[in-house]
CSV table of C-alpha atoms and ligand atoms in Angstrom, one decimal:
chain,number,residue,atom,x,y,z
Z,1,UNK,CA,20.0,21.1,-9.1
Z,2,UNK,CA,20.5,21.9,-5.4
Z,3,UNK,CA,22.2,20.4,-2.6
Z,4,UNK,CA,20.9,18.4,0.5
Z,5,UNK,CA,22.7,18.2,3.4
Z,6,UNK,CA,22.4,14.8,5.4
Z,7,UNK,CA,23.1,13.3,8.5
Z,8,UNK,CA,23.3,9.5,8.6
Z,9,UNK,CA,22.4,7.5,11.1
Z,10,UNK,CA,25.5,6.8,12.4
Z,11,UNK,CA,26.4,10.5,12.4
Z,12,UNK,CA,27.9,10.4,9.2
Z,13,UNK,CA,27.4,14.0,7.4
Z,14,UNK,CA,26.8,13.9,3.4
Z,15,UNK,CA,26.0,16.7,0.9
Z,16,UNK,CA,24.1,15.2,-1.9
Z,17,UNK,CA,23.2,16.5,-5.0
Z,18,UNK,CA,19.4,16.7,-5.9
Z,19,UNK,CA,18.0,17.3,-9.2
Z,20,UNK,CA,15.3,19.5,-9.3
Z,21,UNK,CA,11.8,17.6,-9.4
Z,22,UNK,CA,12.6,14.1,-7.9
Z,23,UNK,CA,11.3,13.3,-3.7
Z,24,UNK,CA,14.3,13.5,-1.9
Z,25,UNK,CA,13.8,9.6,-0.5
Z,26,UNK,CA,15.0,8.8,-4.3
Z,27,UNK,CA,18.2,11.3,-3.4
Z,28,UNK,CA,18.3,9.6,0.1
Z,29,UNK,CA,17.7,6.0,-1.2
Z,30,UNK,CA,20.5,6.2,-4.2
Z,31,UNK,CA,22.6,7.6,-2.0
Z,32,UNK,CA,23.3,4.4,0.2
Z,33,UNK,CA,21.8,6.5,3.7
Z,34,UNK,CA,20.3,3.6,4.7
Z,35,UNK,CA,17.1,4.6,3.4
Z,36,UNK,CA,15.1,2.0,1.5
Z,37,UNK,CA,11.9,3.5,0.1
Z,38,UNK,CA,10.1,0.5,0.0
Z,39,UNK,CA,6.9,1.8,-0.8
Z,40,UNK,CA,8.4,3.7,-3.9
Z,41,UNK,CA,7.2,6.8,-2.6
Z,42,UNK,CA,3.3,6.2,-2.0
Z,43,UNK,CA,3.2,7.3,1.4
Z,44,UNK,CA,2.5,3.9,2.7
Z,45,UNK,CA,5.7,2.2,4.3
Z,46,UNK,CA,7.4,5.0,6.5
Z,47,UNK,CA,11.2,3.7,5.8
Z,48,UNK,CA,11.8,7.0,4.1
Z,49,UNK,CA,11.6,9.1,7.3
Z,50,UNK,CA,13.7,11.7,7.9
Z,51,UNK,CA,13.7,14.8,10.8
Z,52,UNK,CA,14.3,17.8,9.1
Z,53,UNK,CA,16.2,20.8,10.5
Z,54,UNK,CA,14.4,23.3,12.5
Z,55,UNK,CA,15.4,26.2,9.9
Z,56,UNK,CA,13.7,24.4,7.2
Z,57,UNK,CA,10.6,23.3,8.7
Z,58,UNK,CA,8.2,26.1,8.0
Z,59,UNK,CA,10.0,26.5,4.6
Z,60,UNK,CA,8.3,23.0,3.5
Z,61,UNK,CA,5.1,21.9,1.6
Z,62,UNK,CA,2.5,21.5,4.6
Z,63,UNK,CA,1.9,17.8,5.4
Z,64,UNK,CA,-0.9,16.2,3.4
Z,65,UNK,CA,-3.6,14.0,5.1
Z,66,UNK,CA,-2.3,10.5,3.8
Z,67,UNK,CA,1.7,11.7,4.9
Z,68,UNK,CA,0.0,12.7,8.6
Z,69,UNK,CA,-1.7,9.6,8.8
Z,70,UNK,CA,1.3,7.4,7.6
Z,71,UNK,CA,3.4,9.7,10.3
Z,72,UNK,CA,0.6,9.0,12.4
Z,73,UNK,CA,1.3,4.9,12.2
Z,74,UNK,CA,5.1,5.2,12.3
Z,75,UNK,CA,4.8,7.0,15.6
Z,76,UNK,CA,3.5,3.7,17.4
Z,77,UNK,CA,7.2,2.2,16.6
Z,78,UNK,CA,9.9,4.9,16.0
Z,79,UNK,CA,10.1,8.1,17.8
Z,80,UNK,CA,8.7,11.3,16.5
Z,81,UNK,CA,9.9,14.9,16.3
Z,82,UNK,CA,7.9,17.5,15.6
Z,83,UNK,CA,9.9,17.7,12.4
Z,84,UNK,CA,9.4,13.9,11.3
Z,85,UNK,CA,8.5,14.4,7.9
Z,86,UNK,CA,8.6,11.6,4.6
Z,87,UNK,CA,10.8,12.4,2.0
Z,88,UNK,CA,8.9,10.8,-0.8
Z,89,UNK,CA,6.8,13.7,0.4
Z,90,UNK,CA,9.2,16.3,0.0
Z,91,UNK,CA,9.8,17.5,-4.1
Z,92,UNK,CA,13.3,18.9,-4.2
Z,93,UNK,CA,13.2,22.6,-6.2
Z,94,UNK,CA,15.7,25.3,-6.2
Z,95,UNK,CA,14.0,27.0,-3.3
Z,96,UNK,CA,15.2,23.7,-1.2
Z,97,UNK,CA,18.9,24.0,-1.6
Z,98,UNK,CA,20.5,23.6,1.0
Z,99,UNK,CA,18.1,21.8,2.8
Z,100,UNK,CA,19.6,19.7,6.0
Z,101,UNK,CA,17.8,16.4,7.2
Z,102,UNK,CA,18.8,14.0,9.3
Z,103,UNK,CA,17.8,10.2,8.4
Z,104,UNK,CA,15.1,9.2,11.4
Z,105,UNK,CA,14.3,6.0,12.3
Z,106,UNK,CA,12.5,3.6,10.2
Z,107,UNK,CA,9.5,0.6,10.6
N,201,FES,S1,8.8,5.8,0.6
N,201,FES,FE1,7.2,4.7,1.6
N,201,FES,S2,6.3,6.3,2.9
N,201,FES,FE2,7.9,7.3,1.8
């Protein structure tokens, strides 16, 4: 089990616990952020967007084709960091506690 800290779209800060195993969208998604999932995780919808904080960036799971070209596609509507990443993407371990996100913009 770790801990995800996460920033809301309306600034709100959470920590939210995440069992080891599950894409943080599900965390996100349970959780009432605002995030719906609607895809249910097959990197096809973008709502599950989130920009990750610079500190963990280079501490996540390289992007895989089919998450850069979703990204790819969301970046035509919402605006993109350089840290936009999916969460249905992003499997929460014990080597992500403490991870801190902020909810991005969504389709
Ligand atoms: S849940 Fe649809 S792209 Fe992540």
């Amino acid at each position: 089990m770790a801990e995800v800290r996460v920033k809301g779209r309306d600034g709100t800060e959470l920590t939210l616990d995440a069992p080891d195993g599950r894409p943080l969208m599900d965390i996100l998604r349970d959780s009432g952020t605002g995030v719906e999932g609607t895809c249910g995780g097959m990197c096809s919808c973008g709502t599950c967007h989130v920009y990750v904080d610079a500190a963990w960036v280079d501490r996540l799971p390289p992007k895989s084709e089919d998450e850069d070209m979703m990204l790819e596609a969301l970046g035509e509507v919402v605006e993109l960091r350089p840290n936009s990443r999916l969460s249905c993407q992003i499997e929460i371990s014990d080597e992500l506690a403490g991870l801190s996100v902020e909810i991005g913009p969504a389709a």
